[in-house]
Amino acid sequence: IQPKVLLKPDSKDNEAIKNADFKVDLREILEAGSVEEFIKRYADKKITDLGYSGLPKIIAFINCKLSLTVDTSTPEFATACEFVEARNLIVHNAGHVSRLYLERTRRNDLHIDDPYPFDTRTFAPQGSGCLKSIAEKLDSQIISKYKITN
């Protein structure tokens, strides 16, 4: 996600801020020192929180709050989700299936603590390729919609 999208407080077309469904304590705004700094902190926190929620929830947020269109019904999206969740198993669970993995993937062919069945010849190239394709499409939409330049 490009945080710049959430950091344009003067934008007349900033759906992310207009559609934000959050409550804030006045103390948080005062501690930030300015509205711009508060928005920056909120954007950073939101992005961090989304990062732990799984790819489907990240994309749902993007589709809803930023009014973008990422098709979550494609095989490409399913492969990208599996890739992200399998990556999380490697990093956080020594390559063994977790309850969270089963909940997020809805797979019923694996059980908690089973070793994840990696196919090293196809797993990384296919998964990363699908994830990259989705990211490129998303970046293109964000850059176009919010007229972001480097």
JSON list of C-alpha atoms in Angstrom, two decimals:
[
{"chain": "A", "resi": 1, "resn": "ILE", "atom": "CA", "xyz": [0.00, 0.00, 0.00]},
{"chain": "A", "resi": 2, "resn": "GLN", "atom": "CA", "xyz": [1.29, 3.43, -0.83]},
{"chain": "A", "resi": 3, "resn": "PRO", "atom": "CA", "xyz": [0.97, 5.49, 2.37]},
{"chain": "A", "resi": 4, "resn": "LYS", "atom": "CA", "xyz": [0.97, 8.68, 0.26]},
{"chain": "A", "resi": 5, "resn": "VAL", "atom": "CA", "xyz": [-2.69, 7.94, -0.51]},
{"chain": "A", "resi": 6, "resn": "LEU", "atom": "CA", "xyz": [-3.58, 8.29, 3.16]},
{"chain": "A", "resi": 7, "resn": "LEU", "atom": "CA", "xyz": [-1.35, 11.31, 3.69]},
{"chain": "A", "resi": 8, "resn": "LYS", "atom": "CA", "xyz": [-3.06, 13.92, 1.55]},
{"chain": "A", "resi": 9, "resn": "PRO", "atom": "CA", "xyz": [-5.15, 15.86, 4.09]},
{"chain": "A", "resi": 10, "resn": "ASP", "atom": "CA", "xyz": [-5.74, 18.75, 1.68]},
{"chain": "A", "resi": 11, "resn": "SER", "atom": "CA", "xyz": [-7.02, 16.50, -1.10]},
{"chain": "A", "resi": 12, "resn": "LYS", "atom": "CA", "xyz": [-10.63, 17.01, -2.13]},
{"chain": "A", "resi": 13, "resn": "ASP", "atom": "CA", "xyz": [-10.79, 13.39, -3.33]},
{"chain": "A", "resi": 14, "resn": "ASN", "atom": "CA", "xyz": [-9.38, 11.51, -0.35]},
{"chain": "A", "resi": 15, "resn": "GLU", "atom": "CA", "xyz": [-11.84, 8.66, 0.22]},
{"chain": "A", "resi": 16, "resn": "ALA", "atom": "CA", "xyz": [-9.49, 7.00, 2.70]},
{"chain": "A", "resi": 17, "resn": "ILE", "atom": "CA", "xyz": [-9.88, 9.84, 5.18]},
{"chain": "A", "resi": 18, "resn": "LYS", "atom": "CA", "xyz": [-13.52, 10.64, 4.35]},
{"chain": "A", "resi": 19, "resn": "ASN", "atom": "CA", "xyz": [-14.55, 6.99, 4.74]},
{"chain": "A", "resi": 20, "resn": "ALA", "atom": "CA", "xyz": [-12.41, 6.28, 7.78]},
{"chain": "A", "resi": 21, "resn": "ASP", "atom": "CA", "xyz": [-14.36, 4.46, 10.44]},
{"chain": "A", "resi": 22, "resn": "PHE", "atom": "CA", "xyz": [-12.38, 5.19, 13.56]},
{"chain": "A", "resi": 23, "resn": "LYS", "atom": "CA", "xyz": [-12.67, 7.07, 16.79]},
{"chain": "A", "resi": 24, "resn": "VAL", "atom": "CA", "xyz": [-9.80, 9.03, 18.21]},
{"chain": "A", "resi": 25, "resn": "ASP", "atom": "CA", "xyz": [-9.01, 10.56, 21.55]},
{"chain": "A", "resi": 26, "resn": "LEU", "atom": "CA", "xyz": [-8.31, 14.27, 21.50]},
{"chain": "A", "resi": 27, "resn": "ARG", "atom": "CA", "xyz": [-5.09, 13.41, 23.36]},
{"chain": "A", "resi": 28, "resn": "GLU", "atom": "CA", "xyz": [-3.79, 11.55, 20.25]},
{"chain": "A", "resi": 29, "resn": "ILE", "atom": "CA", "xyz": [-4.27, 14.65, 18.09]},
{"chain": "A", "resi": 30, "resn": "LEU", "atom": "CA", "xyz": [-2.65, 16.90, 20.68]},
{"chain": "A", "resi": 31, "resn": "GLU", "atom": "CA", "xyz": [0.29, 14.51, 21.10]},
{"chain": "A", "resi": 32, "resn": "ALA", "atom": "CA", "xyz": [0.82, 14.53, 17.35]},
{"chain": "A", "resi": 33, "resn": "GLY", "atom": "CA", "xyz": [1.15, 18.31, 17.36]},
{"chain": "A", "resi": 34, "resn": "SER", "atom": "CA", "xyz": [-0.66, 18.87, 14.07]},
{"chain": "A", "resi": 35, "resn": "VAL", "atom": "CA", "xyz": [-3.45, 17.36, 12.00]},
{"chain": "A", "resi": 36, "resn": "GLU", "atom": "CA", "xyz": [-0.93, 16.38, 9.31]},
{"chain": "A", "resi": 37, "resn": "GLU", "atom": "CA", "xyz": [1.23, 14.51, 11.85]},
{"chain": "A", "resi": 38, "resn": "PHE", "atom": "CA", "xyz": [-1.87, 12.82, 13.30]},
{"chain": "A", "resi": 39, "resn": "ILE", "atom": "CA", "xyz": [-2.93, 11.67, 9.83]},
{"chain": "A", "resi": 40, "resn": "LYS", "atom": "CA", "xyz": [0.58, 10.34, 9.19]},
{"chain": "A", "resi": 41, "resn": "ARG", "atom": "CA", "xyz": [0.51, 8.40, 12.47]},
{"chain": "A", "resi": 42, "resn": "TYR", "atom": "CA", "xyz": [-2.98, 7.06, 11.75]},
{"chain": "A", "resi": 43, "resn": "ALA", "atom": "CA", "xyz": [-1.93, 5.95, 8.26]},
{"chain": "A", "resi": 44, "resn": "ASP", "atom": "CA", "xyz": [1.17, 4.20, 9.61]},
{"chain": "A", "resi": 45, "resn": "LYS", "atom": "CA", "xyz": [-0.86, 2.42, 12.30]},
{"chain": "A", "resi": 46, "resn": "LYS", "atom": "CA", "xyz": [-3.58, 1.38, 9.85]},
{"chain": "A", "resi": 47, "resn": "ILE", "atom": "CA", "xyz": [-1.05, -0.02, 7.39]},
{"chain": "A", "resi": 48, "resn": "THR", "atom": "CA", "xyz": [0.72, -1.93, 10.16]},
{"chain": "A", "resi": 49, "resn": "ASP", "atom": "CA", "xyz": [-2.57, -3.34, 11.48]},
{"chain": "A", "resi": 50, "resn": "LEU", "atom": "CA", "xyz": [-3.68, -4.36, 7.98]},
{"chain": "A", "resi": 51, "resn": "GLY", "atom": "CA", "xyz": [-0.34, -6.07, 7.40]},
{"chain": "A", "resi": 52, "resn": "TYR", "atom": "CA", "xyz": [-1.22, -8.61, 10.09]},
{"chain": "A", "resi": 53, "resn": "SER", "atom": "CA", "xyz": [-4.76, -9.28, 8.91]},
{"chain": "A", "resi": 54, "resn": "GLY", "atom": "CA", "xyz": [-4.15, -11.35, 5.77]},
{"chain": "A", "resi": 55, "resn": "LEU", "atom": "CA", "xyz": [-4.33, -10.49, 2.08]},
{"chain": "A", "resi": 56, "resn": "PRO", "atom": "CA", "xyz": [-8.14, -10.80, 1.69]},
{"chain": "A", "resi": 57, "resn": "LYS", "atom": "CA", "xyz": [-8.77, -8.24, 4.46]},
{"chain": "A", "resi": 58, "resn": "ILE", "atom": "CA", "xyz": [-6.12, -5.91, 3.06]},
{"chain": "A", "resi": 59, "resn": "ILE", "atom": "CA", "xyz": [-7.74, -6.02, -0.36]},
{"chain": "A", "resi": 60, "resn": "ALA", "atom": "CA", "xyz": [-11.25, -5.65, 1.11]},
{"chain": "A", "resi": 61, "resn": "PHE", "atom": "CA", "xyz": [-10.07, -2.49, 2.86]},
{"chain": "A", "resi": 62, "resn": "ILE", "atom": "CA", "xyz": [-8.51, -1.17, -0.33]},
{"chain": "A", "resi": 63, "resn": "ASN", "atom": "CA", "xyz": [-11.57, -1.98, -2.44]},
{"chain": "A", "resi": 64, "resn": "CYS", "atom": "CA", "xyz": [-13.96, -0.43, 0.09]},
{"chain": "A", "resi": 65, "resn": "LYS", "atom": "CA", "xyz": [-12.11, 2.54, 1.54]},
{"chain": "A", "resi": 66, "resn": "LEU", "atom": "CA", "xyz": [-10.12, 3.59, -1.52]},
{"chain": "A", "resi": 67, "resn": "SER", "atom": "CA", "xyz": [-12.83, 2.65, -4.04]},
{"chain": "A", "resi": 68, "resn": "LEU", "atom": "CA", "xyz": [-10.43, 0.53, -6.09]},
{"chain": "A", "resi": 69, "resn": "THR", "atom": "CA", "xyz": [-11.19, -2.77, -7.77]},
{"chain": "A", "resi": 70, "resn": "VAL", "atom": "CA", "xyz": [-9.04, -5.78, -7.10]},
{"chain": "A", "resi": 71, "resn": "ASP", "atom": "CA", "xyz": [-10.81, -8.95, -8.23]},
{"chain": "A", "resi": 72, "resn": "THR", "atom": "CA", "xyz": [-10.62, -11.45, -5.38]},
{"chain": "A", "resi": 73, "resn": "SER", "atom": "CA", "xyz": [-12.43, -14.22, -7.27]},
{"chain": "A", "resi": 74, "resn": "THR", "atom": "CA", "xyz": [-9.54, -15.07, -9.61]},
{"chain": "A", "resi": 75, "resn": "PRO", "atom": "CA", "xyz": [-7.21, -18.08, -9.39]},
{"chain": "A", "resi": 76, "resn": "GLU", "atom": "CA", "xyz": [-4.36, -15.55, -9.35]},
{"chain": "A", "resi": 77, "resn": "PHE", "atom": "CA", "xyz": [-5.70, -14.01, -6.13]},
{"chain": "A", "resi": 78, "resn": "ALA", "atom": "CA", "xyz": [-6.20, -17.44, -4.52]},
{"chain": "A", "resi": 79, "resn": "THR", "atom": "CA", "xyz": [-2.60, -18.37, -5.36]},
{"chain": "A", "resi": 80, "resn": "ALA", "atom": "CA", "xyz": [-1.31, -15.07, -3.96]},
{"chain": "A", "resi": 81, "resn": "CYS", "atom": "CA", "xyz": [-3.26, -15.62, -0.72]},
{"chain": "A", "resi": 82, "resn": "GLU", "atom": "CA", "xyz": [-1.90, -19.15, -0.35]},
{"chain": "A", "resi": 83, "resn": "PHE", "atom": "CA", "xyz": [1.62, -17.83, -0.99]},
{"chain": "A", "resi": 84, "resn": "VAL", "atom": "CA", "xyz": [1.31, -15.15, 1.71]},
{"chain": "A", "resi": 85, "resn": "GLU", "atom": "CA", "xyz": [-0.13, -17.58, 4.25]},
{"chain": "A", "resi": 86, "resn": "ALA", "atom": "CA", "xyz": [2.51, -20.23, 3.47]},
{"chain": "A", "resi": 87, "resn": "ARG", "atom": "CA", "xyz": [5.21, -17.57, 3.86]},
{"chain": "A", "resi": 88, "resn": "ASN", "atom": "CA", "xyz": [3.76, -16.79, 7.28]},
{"chain": "A", "resi": 89, "resn": "LEU", "atom": "CA", "xyz": [4.02, -20.49, 8.20]},
{"chain": "A", "resi": 90, "resn": "ILE", "atom": "CA", "xyz": [7.71, -20.49, 7.29]},
{"chain": "A", "resi": 91, "resn": "VAL", "atom": "CA", "xyz": [8.48, -17.30, 9.19]},
{"chain": "A", "resi": 92, "resn": "HIS", "atom": "CA", "xyz": [6.27, -17.72, 12.23]},
{"chain": "A", "resi": 93, "resn": "ASN", "atom": "CA", "xyz": [5.60, -21.45, 12.61]},
{"chain": "A", "resi": 94, "resn": "ALA", "atom": "CA", "xyz": [8.70, -23.31, 11.35]},
{"chain": "A", "resi": 95, "resn": "GLY", "atom": "CA", "xyz": [6.83, -24.43, 8.23]},
{"chain": "A", "resi": 96, "resn": "HIS", "atom": "CA", "xyz": [4.07, -26.21, 10.12]},
{"chain": "A", "resi": 97, "resn": "VAL", "atom": "CA", "xyz": [0.36, -25.63, 9.59]},
{"chain": "A", "resi": 98, "resn": "SER", "atom": "CA", "xyz": [-1.27, -23.39, 12.18]},
{"chain": "A", "resi": 99, "resn": "ARG", "atom": "CA", "xyz": [-4.87, -22.78, 13.24]},
{"chain": "A", "resi": 100, "resn": "LEU", "atom": "CA", "xyz": [-4.71, -19.30, 11.69]},
{"chain": "A", "resi": 101, "resn": "TYR", "atom": "CA", "xyz": [-3.51, -20.74, 8.38]},
{"chain": "A", "resi": 102, "resn": "LEU", "atom": "CA", "xyz": [-6.41, -23.20, 8.31]},
{"chain": "A", "resi": 103, "resn": "GLU", "atom": "CA", "xyz": [-8.91, -20.44, 9.14]},
{"chain": "A", "resi": 104, "resn": "ARG", "atom": "CA", "xyz": [-7.58, -18.10, 6.46]},
{"chain": "A", "resi": 105, "resn": "THR", "atom": "CA", "xyz": [-7.21, -20.68, 3.69]},
{"chain": "A", "resi": 106, "resn": "ARG", "atom": "CA", "xyz": [-10.18, -22.89, 4.61]},
{"chain": "A", "resi": 107, "resn": "ARG", "atom": "CA", "xyz": [-8.11, -25.89, 3.57]},
{"chain": "A", "resi": 108, "resn": "ASN", "atom": "CA", "xyz": [-9.35, -29.18, 4.98]},
{"chain": "A", "resi": 109, "resn": "ASP", "atom": "CA", "xyz": [-6.64, -31.42, 3.56]},
{"chain": "A", "resi": 110, "resn": "LEU", "atom": "CA", "xyz": [-4.13, -30.31, 6.22]},
{"chain": "A", "resi": 111, "resn": "HIS", "atom": "CA", "xyz": [-4.16, -30.36, 10.02]},
{"chain": "A", "resi": 112, "resn": "ILE", "atom": "CA", "xyz": [-2.57, -28.25, 12.74]},
{"chain": "A", "resi": 113, "resn": "ASP", "atom": "CA", "xyz": [1.16, -29.03, 13.08]},
{"chain": "A", "resi": 114, "resn": "ASP", "atom": "CA", "xyz": [1.36, -30.87, 9.74]},
{"chain": "A", "resi": 115, "resn": "PRO", "atom": "CA", "xyz": [4.43, -29.81, 7.78]},
{"chain": "A", "resi": 116, "resn": "TYR", "atom": "CA", "xyz": [3.36, -27.54, 4.94]},
{"chain": "A", "resi": 117, "resn": "PRO", "atom": "CA", "xyz": [3.70, -29.46, 1.63]},
{"chain": "A", "resi": 118, "resn": "PHE", "atom": "CA", "xyz": [6.02, -27.15, -0.30]},
{"chain": "A", "resi": 119, "resn": "ASP", "atom": "CA", "xyz": [6.69, -27.87, -3.95]},
{"chain": "A", "resi": 120, "resn": "THR", "atom": "CA", "xyz": [9.96, -25.98, -4.24]},
{"chain": "A", "resi": 121, "resn": "ARG", "atom": "CA", "xyz": [9.93, -26.05, -8.07]},
{"chain": "A", "resi": 122, "resn": "THR", "atom": "CA", "xyz": [6.67, -24.15, -8.46]},
{"chain": "A", "resi": 123, "resn": "PHE", "atom": "CA", "xyz": [5.79, -22.57, -5.12]},
{"chain": "A", "resi": 124, "resn": "ALA", "atom": "CA", "xyz": [7.99, -19.46, -5.12]},
{"chain": "A", "resi": 125, "resn": "PRO", "atom": "CA", "xyz": [7.81, -18.64, -8.83]},
{"chain": "A", "resi": 126, "resn": "GLN", "atom": "CA", "xyz": [4.02, -19.03, -9.06]},
{"chain": "A", "resi": 127, "resn": "GLY", "atom": "CA", "xyz": [3.17, -17.42, -5.74]},
{"chain": "A", "resi": 128, "resn": "SER", "atom": "CA", "xyz": [5.48, -14.46, -6.10]},
{"chain": "A", "resi": 129, "resn": "GLY", "atom": "CA", "xyz": [4.42, -13.97, -9.71]},
{"chain": "A", "resi": 130, "resn": "CYS", "atom": "CA", "xyz": [0.74, -13.77, -8.74]},
{"chain": "A", "resi": 131, "resn": "LEU", "atom": "CA", "xyz": [1.46, -11.45, -5.83]},
{"chain": "A", "resi": 132, "resn": "LYS", "atom": "CA", "xyz": [3.58, -9.20, -8.05]},
{"chain": "A", "resi": 133, "resn": "SER", "atom": "CA", "xyz": [0.87, -9.06, -10.70]},
{"chain": "A", "resi": 134, "resn": "ILE", "atom": "CA", "xyz": [-1.76, -8.02, -8.13]},
{"chain": "A", "resi": 135, "resn": "ALA", "atom": "CA", "xyz": [0.59, -5.42, -6.65]},
{"chain": "A", "resi": 136, "resn": "GLU", "atom": "CA", "xyz": [1.31, -3.96, -10.10]},
{"chain": "A", "resi": 137, "resn": "LYS", "atom": "CA", "xyz": [-2.41, -3.69, -10.91]},
{"chain": "A", "resi": 138, "resn": "LEU", "atom": "CA", "xyz": [-3.07, -2.10, -7.52]},
{"chain": "A", "resi": 139, "resn": "ASP", "atom": "CA", "xyz": [-0.20, 0.37, -7.86]},
{"chain": "A", "resi": 140, "resn": "SER", "atom": "CA", "xyz": [-1.41, 1.34, -11.31]},
{"chain": "A", "resi": 141, "resn": "GLN", "atom": "CA", "xyz": [-4.92, 2.06, -10.00]},
{"chain": "A", "resi": 142, "resn": "ILE", "atom": "CA", "xyz": [-3.62, 4.05, -7.02]},
{"chain": "A", "resi": 143, "resn": "ILE", "atom": "CA", "xyz": [-1.20, 6.10, -9.11]},
{"chain": "A", "resi": 144, "resn": "SER", "atom": "CA", "xyz": [-3.89, 6.86, -11.66]},
{"chain": "A", "resi": 145, "resn": "LYS", "atom": "CA", "xyz": [-6.69, 7.65, -9.22]},
{"chain": "A", "resi": 146, "resn": "TYR", "atom": "CA", "xyz": [-4.66, 9.78, -6.82]},
{"chain": "A", "resi": 147, "resn": "LYS", "atom": "CA", "xyz": [-2.34, 11.24, -9.46]},
{"chain": "A", "resi": 148, "resn": "ILE", "atom": "CA", "xyz": [0.76, 10.21, -7.54]},
{"chain": "A", "resi": 149, "resn": "THR", "atom": "CA", "xyz": [4.08, 11.08, -9.10]},
{"chain": "A", "resi": 150, "resn": "ASN", "atom": "CA", "xyz": [7.59, 10.24, -8.01]}
]
